[in-house]
Coordinates of N, CA and C in Angstrom, one line a residue:
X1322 N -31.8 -141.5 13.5 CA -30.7 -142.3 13.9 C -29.5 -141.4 14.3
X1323 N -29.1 -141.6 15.5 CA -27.7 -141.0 16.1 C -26.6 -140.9 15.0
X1324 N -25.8 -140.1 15.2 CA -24.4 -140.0 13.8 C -23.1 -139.9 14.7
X1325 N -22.4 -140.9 13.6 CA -21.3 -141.4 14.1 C -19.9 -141.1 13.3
X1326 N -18.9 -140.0 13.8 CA -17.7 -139.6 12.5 C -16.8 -140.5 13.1
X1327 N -16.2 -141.5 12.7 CA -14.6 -142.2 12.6 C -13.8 -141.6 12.2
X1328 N -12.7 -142.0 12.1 CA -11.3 -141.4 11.8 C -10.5 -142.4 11.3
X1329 N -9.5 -142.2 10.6 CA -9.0 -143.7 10.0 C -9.6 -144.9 9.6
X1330 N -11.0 -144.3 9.1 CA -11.9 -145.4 8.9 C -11.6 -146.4 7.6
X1331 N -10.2 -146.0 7.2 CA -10.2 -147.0 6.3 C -9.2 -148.6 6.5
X1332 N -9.2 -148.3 7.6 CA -8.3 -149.3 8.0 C -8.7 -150.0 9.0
X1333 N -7.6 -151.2 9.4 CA -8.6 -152.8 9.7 C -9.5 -152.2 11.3
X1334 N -8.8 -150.8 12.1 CA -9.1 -151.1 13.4 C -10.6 -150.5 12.9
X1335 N -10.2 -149.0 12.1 CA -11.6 -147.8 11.5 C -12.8 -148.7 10.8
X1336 N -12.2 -149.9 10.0 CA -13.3 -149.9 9.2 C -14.3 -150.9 10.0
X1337 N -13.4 -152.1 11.0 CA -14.3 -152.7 12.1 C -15.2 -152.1 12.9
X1338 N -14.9 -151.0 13.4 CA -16.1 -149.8 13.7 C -16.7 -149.3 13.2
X1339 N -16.4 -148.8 12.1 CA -17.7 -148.5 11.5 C -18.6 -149.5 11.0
X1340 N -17.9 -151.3 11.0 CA -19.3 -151.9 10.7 C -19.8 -152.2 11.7
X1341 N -19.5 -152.1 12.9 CA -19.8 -152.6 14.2 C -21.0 -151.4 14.7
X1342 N -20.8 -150.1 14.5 CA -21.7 -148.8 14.4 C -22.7 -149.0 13.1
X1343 N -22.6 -149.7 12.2 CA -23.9 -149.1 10.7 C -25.0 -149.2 11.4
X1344 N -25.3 -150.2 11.6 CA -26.9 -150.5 12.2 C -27.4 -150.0 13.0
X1345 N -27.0 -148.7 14.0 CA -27.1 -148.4 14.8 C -27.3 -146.4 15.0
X1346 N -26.0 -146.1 13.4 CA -25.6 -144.6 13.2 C -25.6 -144.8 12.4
X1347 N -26.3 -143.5 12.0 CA -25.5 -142.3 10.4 C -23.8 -142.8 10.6
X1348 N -23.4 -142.6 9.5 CA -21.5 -143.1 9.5 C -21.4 -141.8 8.3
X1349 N -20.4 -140.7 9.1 CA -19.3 -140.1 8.5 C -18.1 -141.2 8.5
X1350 N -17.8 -141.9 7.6 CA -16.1 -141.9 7.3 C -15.1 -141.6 6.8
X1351 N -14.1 -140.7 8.1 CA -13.0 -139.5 7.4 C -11.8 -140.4 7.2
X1352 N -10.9 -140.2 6.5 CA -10.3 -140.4 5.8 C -9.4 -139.9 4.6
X1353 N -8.1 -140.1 4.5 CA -7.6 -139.5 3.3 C -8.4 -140.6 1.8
X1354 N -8.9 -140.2 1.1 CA -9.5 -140.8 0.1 C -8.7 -142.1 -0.7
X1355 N -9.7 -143.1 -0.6 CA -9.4 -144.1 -1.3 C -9.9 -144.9 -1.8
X1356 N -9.8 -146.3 -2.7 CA -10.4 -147.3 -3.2 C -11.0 -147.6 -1.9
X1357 N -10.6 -148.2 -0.9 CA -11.1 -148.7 0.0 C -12.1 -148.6 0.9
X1358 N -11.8 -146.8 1.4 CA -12.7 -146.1 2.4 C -13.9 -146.1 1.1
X1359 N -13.9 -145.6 -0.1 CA -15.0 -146.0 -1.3 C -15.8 -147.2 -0.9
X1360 N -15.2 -148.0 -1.4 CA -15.9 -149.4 -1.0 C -16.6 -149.6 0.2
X1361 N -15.7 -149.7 1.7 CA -16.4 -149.8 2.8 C -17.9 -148.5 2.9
X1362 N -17.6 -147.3 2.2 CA -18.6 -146.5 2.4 C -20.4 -146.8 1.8
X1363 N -19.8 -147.8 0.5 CA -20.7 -148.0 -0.1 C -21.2 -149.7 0.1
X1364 N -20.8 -150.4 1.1 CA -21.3 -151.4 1.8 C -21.9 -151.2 3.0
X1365 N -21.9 -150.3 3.6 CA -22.6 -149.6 5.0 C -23.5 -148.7 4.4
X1366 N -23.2 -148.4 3.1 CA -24.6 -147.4 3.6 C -24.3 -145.8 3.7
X1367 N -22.9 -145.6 3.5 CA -22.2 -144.5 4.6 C -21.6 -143.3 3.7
X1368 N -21.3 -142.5 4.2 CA -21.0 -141.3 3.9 C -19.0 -140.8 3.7
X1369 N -18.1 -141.0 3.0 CA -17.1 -140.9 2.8 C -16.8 -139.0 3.5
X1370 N -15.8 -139.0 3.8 CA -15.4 -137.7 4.7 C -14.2 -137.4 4.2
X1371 N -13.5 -137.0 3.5 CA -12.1 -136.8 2.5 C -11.7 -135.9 4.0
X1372 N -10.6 -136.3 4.9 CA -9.7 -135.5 5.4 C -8.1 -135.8 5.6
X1373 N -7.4 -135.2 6.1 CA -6.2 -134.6 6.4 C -5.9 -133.7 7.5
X1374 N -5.8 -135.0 8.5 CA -5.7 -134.4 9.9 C -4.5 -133.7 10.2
X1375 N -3.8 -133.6 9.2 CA -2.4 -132.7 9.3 C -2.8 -130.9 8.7
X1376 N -3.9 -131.1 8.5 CA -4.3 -129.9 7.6 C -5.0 -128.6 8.8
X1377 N -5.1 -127.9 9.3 CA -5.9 -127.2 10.2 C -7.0 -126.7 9.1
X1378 N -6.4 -126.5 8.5 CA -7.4 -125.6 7.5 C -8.1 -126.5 6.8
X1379 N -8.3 -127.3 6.5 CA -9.2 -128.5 6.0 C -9.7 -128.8 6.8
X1380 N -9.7 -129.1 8.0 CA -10.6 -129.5 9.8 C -11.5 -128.9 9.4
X1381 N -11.2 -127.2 9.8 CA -12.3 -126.2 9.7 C -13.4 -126.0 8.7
X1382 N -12.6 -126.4 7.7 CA -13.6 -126.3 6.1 C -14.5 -127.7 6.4
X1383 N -13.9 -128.7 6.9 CA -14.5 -129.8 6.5 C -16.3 -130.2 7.6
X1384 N -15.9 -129.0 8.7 CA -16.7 -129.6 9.5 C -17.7 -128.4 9.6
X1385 N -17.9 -127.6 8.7 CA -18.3 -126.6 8.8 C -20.2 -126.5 8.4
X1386 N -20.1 -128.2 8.1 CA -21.9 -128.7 7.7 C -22.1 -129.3 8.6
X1387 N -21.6 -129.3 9.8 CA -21.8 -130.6 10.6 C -22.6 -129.7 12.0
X1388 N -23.3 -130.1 12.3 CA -24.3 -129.1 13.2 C -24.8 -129.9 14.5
X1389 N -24.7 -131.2 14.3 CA -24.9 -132.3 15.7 C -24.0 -133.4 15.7
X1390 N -23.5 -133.8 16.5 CA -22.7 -135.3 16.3 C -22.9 -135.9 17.8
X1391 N -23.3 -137.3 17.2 CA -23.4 -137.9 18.8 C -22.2 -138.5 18.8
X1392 N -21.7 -139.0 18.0 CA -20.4 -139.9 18.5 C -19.4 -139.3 17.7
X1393 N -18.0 -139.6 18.0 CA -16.8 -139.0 17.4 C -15.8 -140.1 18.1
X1394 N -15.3 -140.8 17.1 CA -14.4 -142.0 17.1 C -13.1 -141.5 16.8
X1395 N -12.0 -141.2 17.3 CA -10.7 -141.2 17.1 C -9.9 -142.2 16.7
X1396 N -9.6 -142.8 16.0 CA -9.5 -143.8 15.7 C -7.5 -143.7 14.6
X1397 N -7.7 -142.9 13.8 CA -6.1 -142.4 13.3 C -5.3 -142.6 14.0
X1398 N -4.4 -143.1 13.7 CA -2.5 -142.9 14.0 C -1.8 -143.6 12.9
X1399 N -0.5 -143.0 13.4 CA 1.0 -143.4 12.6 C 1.8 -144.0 13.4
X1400 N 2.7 -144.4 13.3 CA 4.1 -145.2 14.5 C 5.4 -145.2 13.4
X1401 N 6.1 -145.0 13.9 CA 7.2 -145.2 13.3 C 8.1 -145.3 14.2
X1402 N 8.5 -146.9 14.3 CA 9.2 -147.9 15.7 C 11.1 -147.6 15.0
X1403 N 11.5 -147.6 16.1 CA 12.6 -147.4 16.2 C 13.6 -146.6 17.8
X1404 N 15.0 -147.1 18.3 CA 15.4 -147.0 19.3 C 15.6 -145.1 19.3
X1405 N 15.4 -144.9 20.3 CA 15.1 -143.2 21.0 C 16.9 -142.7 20.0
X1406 N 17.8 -143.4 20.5 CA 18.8 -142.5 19.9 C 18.8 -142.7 18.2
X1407 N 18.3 -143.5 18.1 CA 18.3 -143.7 16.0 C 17.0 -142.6 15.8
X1408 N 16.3 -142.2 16.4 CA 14.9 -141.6 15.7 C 15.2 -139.7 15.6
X1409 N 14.4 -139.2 14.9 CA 14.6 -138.0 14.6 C 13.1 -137.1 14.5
X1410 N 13.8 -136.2 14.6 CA 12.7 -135.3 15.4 C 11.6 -135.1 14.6
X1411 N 11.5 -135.2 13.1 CA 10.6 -135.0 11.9 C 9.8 -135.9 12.3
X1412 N 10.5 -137.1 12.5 CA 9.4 -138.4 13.0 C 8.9 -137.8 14.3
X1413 N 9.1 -137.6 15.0 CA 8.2 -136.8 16.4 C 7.3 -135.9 15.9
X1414 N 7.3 -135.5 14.9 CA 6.5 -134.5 15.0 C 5.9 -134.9 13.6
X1415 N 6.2 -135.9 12.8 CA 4.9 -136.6 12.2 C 4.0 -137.1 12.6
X1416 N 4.4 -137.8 14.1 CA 4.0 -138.5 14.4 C 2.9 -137.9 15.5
X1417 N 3.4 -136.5 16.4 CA 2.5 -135.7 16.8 C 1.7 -135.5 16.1
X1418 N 1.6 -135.1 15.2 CA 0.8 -134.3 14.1 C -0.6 -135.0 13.9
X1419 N -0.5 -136.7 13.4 CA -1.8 -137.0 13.1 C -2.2 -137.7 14.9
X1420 N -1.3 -137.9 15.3 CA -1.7 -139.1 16.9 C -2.4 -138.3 17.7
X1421 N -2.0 -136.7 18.0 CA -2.1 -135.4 18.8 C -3.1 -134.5 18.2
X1422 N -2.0 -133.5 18.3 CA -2.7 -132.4 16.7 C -4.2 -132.3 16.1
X1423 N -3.9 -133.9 15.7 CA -5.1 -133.7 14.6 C -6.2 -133.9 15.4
X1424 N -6.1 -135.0 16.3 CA -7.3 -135.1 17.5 C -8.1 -134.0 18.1
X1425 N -6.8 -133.2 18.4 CA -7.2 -132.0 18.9 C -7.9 -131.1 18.3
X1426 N -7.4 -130.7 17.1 CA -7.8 -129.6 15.7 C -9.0 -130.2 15.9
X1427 N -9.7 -131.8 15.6 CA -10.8 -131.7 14.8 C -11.5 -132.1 16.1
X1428 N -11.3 -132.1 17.8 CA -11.9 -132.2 18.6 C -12.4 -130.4 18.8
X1429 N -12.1 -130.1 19.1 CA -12.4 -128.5 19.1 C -13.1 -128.0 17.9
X1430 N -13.2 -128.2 16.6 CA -13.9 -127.6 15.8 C -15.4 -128.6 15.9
X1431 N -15.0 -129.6 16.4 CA -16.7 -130.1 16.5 C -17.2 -130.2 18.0
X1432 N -16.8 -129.5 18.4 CA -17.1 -129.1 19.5 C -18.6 -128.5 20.2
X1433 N -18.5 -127.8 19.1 CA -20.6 -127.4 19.3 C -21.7 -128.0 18.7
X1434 N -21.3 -129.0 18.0 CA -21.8 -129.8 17.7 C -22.1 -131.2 18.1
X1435 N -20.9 -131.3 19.1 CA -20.7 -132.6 19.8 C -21.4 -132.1 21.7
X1436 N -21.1 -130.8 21.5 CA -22.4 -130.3 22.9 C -23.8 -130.1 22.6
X1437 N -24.2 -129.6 21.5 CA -25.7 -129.7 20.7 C -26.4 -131.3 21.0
X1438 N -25.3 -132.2 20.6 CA -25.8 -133.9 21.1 C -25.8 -134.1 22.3
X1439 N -25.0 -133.6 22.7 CA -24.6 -134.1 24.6 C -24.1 -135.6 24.2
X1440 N -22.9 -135.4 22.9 CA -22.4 -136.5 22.6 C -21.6 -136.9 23.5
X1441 N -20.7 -138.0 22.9 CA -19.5 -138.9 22.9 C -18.5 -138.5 22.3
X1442 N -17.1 -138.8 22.6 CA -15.8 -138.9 22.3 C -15.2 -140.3 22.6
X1443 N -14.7 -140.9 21.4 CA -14.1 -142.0 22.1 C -12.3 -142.1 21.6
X1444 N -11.8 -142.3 22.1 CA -10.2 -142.0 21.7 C -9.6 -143.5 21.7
X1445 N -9.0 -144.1 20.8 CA -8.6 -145.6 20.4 C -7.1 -145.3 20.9
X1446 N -6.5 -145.8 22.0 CA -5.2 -145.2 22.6 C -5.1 -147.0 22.1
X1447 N -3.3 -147.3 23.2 CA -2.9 -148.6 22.8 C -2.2 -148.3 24.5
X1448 N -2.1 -149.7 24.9 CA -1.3 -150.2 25.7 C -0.1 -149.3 26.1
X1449 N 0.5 -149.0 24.7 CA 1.4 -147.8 24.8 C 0.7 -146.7 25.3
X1450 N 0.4 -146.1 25.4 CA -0.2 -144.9 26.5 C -0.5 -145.0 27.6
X1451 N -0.6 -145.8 28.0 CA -0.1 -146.8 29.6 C 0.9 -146.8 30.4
X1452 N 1.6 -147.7 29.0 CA 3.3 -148.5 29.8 C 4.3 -148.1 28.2
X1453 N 5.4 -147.5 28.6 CA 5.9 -147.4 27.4 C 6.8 -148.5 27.0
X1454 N 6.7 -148.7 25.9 CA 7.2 -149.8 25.0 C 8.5 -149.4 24.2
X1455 N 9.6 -150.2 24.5 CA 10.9 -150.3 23.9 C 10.4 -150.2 21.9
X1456 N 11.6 -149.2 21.9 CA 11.4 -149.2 20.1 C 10.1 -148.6 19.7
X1457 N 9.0 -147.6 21.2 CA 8.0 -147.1 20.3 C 8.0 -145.6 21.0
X1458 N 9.5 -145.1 21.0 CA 9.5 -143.6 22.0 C 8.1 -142.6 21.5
X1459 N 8.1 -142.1 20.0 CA 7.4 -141.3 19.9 C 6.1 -141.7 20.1
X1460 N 5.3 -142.8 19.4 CA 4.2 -143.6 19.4 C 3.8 -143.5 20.8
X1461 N 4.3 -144.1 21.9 CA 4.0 -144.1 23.2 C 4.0 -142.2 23.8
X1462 N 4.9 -142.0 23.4 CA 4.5 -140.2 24.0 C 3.3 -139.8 23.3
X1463 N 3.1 -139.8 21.8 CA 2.0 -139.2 21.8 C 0.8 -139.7 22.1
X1464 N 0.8 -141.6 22.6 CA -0.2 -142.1 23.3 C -0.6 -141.4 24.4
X1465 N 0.5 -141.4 25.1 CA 0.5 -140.5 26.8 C 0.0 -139.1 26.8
X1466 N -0.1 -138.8 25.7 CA -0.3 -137.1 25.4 C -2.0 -137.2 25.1
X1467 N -2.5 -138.2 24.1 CA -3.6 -138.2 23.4 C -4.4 -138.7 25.1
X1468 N -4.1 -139.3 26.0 CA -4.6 -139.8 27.2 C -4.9 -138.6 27.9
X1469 N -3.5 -137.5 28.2 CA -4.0 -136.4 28.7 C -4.8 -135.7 28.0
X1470 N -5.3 -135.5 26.9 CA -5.9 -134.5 26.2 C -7.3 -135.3 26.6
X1471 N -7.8 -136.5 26.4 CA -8.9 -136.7 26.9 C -9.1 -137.0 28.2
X1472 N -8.5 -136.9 29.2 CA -8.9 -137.2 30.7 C -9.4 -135.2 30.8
X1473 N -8.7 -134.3 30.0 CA -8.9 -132.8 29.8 C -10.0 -132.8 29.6
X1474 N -10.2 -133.2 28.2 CA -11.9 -133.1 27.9 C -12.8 -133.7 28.9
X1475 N -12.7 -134.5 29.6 CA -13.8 -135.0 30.1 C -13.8 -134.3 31.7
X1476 N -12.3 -133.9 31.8 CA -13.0 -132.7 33.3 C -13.9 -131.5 33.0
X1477 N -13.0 -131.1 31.8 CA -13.6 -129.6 31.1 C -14.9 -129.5 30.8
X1478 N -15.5 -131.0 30.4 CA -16.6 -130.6 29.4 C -17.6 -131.6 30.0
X1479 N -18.6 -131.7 30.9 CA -19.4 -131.7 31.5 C -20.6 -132.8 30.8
X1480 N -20.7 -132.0 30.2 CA -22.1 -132.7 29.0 C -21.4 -133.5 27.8
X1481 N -20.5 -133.9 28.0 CA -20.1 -134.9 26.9 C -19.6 -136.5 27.6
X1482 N -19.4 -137.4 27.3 CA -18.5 -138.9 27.6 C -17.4 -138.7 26.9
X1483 N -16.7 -138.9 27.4 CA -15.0 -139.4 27.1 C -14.6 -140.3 27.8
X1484 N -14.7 -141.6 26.3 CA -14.1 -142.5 26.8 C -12.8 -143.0 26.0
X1485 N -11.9 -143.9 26.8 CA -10.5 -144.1 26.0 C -10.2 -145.7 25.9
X1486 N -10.3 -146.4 24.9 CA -10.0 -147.6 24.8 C -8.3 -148.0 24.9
X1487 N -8.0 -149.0 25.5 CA -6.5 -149.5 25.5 C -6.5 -150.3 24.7
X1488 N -6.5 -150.9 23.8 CA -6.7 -152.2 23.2 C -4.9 -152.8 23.1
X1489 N -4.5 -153.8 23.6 CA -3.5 -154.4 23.3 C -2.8 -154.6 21.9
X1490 N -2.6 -155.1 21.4 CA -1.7 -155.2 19.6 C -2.5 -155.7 19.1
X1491 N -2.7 -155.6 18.2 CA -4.0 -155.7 17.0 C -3.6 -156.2 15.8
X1492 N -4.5 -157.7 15.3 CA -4.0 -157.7 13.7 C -4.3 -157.1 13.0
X1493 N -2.9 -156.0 12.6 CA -3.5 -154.7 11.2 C -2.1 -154.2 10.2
X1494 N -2.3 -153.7 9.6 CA -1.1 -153.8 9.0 C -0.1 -152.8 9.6
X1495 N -0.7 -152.1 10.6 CA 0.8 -151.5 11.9 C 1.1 -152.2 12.3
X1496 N 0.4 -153.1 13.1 CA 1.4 -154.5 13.6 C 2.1 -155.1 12.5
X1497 N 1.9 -155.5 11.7 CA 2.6 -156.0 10.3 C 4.3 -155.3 10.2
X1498 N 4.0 -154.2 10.5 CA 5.2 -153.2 10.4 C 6.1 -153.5 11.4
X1499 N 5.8 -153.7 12.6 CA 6.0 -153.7 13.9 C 6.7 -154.8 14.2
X1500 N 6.3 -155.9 13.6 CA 6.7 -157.3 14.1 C 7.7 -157.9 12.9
X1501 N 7.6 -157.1 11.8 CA 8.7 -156.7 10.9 C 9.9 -156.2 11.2
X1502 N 9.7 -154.9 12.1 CA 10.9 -154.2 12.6 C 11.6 -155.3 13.5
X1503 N 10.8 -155.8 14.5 CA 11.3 -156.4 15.8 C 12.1 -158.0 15.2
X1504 N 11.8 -158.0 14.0 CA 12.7 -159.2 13.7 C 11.7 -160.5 13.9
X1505 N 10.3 -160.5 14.0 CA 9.7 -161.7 14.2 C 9.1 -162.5 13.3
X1506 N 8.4 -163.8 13.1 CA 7.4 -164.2 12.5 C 5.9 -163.9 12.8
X1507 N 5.3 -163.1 12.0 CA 4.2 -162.6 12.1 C 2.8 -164.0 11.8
X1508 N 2.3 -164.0 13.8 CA 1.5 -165.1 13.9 C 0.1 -164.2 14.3
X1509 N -1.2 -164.2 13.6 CA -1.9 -163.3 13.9 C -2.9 -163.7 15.0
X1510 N -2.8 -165.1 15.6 CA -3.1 -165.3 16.5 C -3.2 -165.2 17.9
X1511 N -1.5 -164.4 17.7 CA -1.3 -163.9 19.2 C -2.2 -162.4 19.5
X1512 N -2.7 -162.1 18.5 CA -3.2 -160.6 18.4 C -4.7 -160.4 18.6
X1513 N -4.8 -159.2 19.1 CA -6.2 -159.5 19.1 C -7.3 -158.8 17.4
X1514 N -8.2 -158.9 16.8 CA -9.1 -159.1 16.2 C -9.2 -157.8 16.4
X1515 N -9.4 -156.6 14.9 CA -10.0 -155.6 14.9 C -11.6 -155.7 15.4
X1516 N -11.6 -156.5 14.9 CA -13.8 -157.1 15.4 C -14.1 -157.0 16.6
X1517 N -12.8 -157.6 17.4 CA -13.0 -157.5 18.7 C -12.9 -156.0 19.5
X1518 N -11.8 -155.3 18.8 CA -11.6 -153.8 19.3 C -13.3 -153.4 18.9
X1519 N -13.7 -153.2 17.8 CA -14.7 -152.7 17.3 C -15.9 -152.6 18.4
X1520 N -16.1 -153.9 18.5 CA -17.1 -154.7 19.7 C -16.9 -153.9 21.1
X1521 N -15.8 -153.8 21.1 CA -15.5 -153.0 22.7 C -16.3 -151.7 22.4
X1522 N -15.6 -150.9 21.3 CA -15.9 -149.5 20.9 C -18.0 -149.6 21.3
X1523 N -18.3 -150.2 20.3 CA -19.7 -150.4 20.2 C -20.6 -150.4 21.7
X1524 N -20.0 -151.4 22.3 CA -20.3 -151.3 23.7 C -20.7 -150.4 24.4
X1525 N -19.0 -149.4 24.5 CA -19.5 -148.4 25.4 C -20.3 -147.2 24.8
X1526 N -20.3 -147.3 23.0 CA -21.5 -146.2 22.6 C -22.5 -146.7 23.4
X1527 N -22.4 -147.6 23.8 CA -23.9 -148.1 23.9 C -24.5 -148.1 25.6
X1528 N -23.3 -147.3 26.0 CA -23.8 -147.7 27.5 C -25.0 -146.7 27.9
X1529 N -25.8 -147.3 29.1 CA -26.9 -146.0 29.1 C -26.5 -145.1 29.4
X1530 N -27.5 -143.6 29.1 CA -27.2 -142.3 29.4 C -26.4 -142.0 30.7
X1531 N -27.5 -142.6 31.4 CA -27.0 -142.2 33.1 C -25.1 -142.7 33.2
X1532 N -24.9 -143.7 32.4 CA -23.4 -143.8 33.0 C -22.2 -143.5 32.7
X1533 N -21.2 -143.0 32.8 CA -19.9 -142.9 31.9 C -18.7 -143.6 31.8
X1534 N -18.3 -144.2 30.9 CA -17.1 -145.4 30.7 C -16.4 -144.6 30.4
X1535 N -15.2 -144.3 31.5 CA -14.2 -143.4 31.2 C -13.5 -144.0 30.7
X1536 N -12.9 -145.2 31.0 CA -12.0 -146.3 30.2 C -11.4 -147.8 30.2
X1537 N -11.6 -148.4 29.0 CA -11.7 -149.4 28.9 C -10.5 -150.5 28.7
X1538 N -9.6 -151.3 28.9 CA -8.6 -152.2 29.0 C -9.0 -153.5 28.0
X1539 N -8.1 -153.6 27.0 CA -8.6 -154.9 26.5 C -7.3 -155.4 25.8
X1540 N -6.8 -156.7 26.6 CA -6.0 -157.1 26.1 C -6.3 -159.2 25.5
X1541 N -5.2 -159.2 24.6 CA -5.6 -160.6 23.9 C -5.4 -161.5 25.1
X1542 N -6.5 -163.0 25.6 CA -6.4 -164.1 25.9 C -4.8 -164.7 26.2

């Protein structure tokens, strides 16, 4: 069976994907450790991955058993919403750190492992990496950053897929935050369904060899 490492797998968008992948892959789920990522690991079937994509040196250690990978799900981020003149640079560069950085770090250390597969890369971007969104300066930059780092990989690297999903606003508990900040009543209707992200994700693992889904658009009804 193909193997599949997620990222943020402990959360509504991570853990929809990896149940949307069980039946199909081996499941690494990385993660900073928890009751939760626990639980989801031990209802799939699956393999818990303790990381800290702020860590370089944990990347390295952590991936150092890993010798094939067909898929590699990006799936982690942070946001922290607020107007460009109130925000501060610590936040920029928290926010680089796991959105950027960490994609990067642990894109390159599994790097021969993910050409040993003639794997996949899939990168969970937002709308924001697109079109930038009032109240999400940094969020949207390092969207736009995490977009060029994989349009990079997939010139550079020949034998792999790189694909980038856009998924519109999602009910999760960032949106929670989000629709908090902006002063609204949080209706989860208007949003779309991690299930539904998941289902996209799944898809394009699934497209045949011969084709490559560079990138996917999916916005709520």
């Amino acid at each position: 069976m193909p193997s599949a490492l997620i990222t943020g797998a402990g959360g509504g968008i991570g853990s929809a994907i990896a149940t949307a992948l069980a039946p199909t892959h081996t499941l690494l789920l990385a993660g900073r450790p928890s009751a939760r990522l626990d639980a989801l690991a031990e209802t799939l079937g699956a393999t818990t991955w303790p990381l800290d994509l702020t860590d370089p040196g944990e990347i390295e250690s952590a991936v150092e058993l890993v010798d094939e990978l067909d898929v590699l799900v990006h799936n982690a981020g942070v946001m922290v919403p607020g107007p460009v003149g109130e925000s501060y640079i610590e936040e920029w560069r928290a926010t680089f750190e796991v959105n950027v950085f960490g994609a990067v770090a642990l894109t390159l250390a599994l790097l021969p492992a993910l050409r040993q597969a003639h794997g996949q890369v899939v990168f969970i971007n937002s709308g924001a990496g697109q079109r930038v969104s009032s109240g999400m300066a940094s969020y949207s930059a390092s969207k736009f950053a995490l977009r060029a780092f994989a349009d990079s990989l997939r010139n550079d690297e020949p034998a792999l897929r790189v694909t980038t999903v856009y998924p519109g606003r999602v009910d999760t508990d960032m949106q929670h935050d989000l629709v908090a900040y902006e002063g609204g009543q949080y209706d989860p209707a208007r949003f779309l369904r991690p299930e539904t992200v998941a289902e996209v994700v799944a898809a394009a693992v699934a497209t045949p060899a011969q084709a490559h889904l560079h990138e996917v658009v999916v916005r709520p009804r």
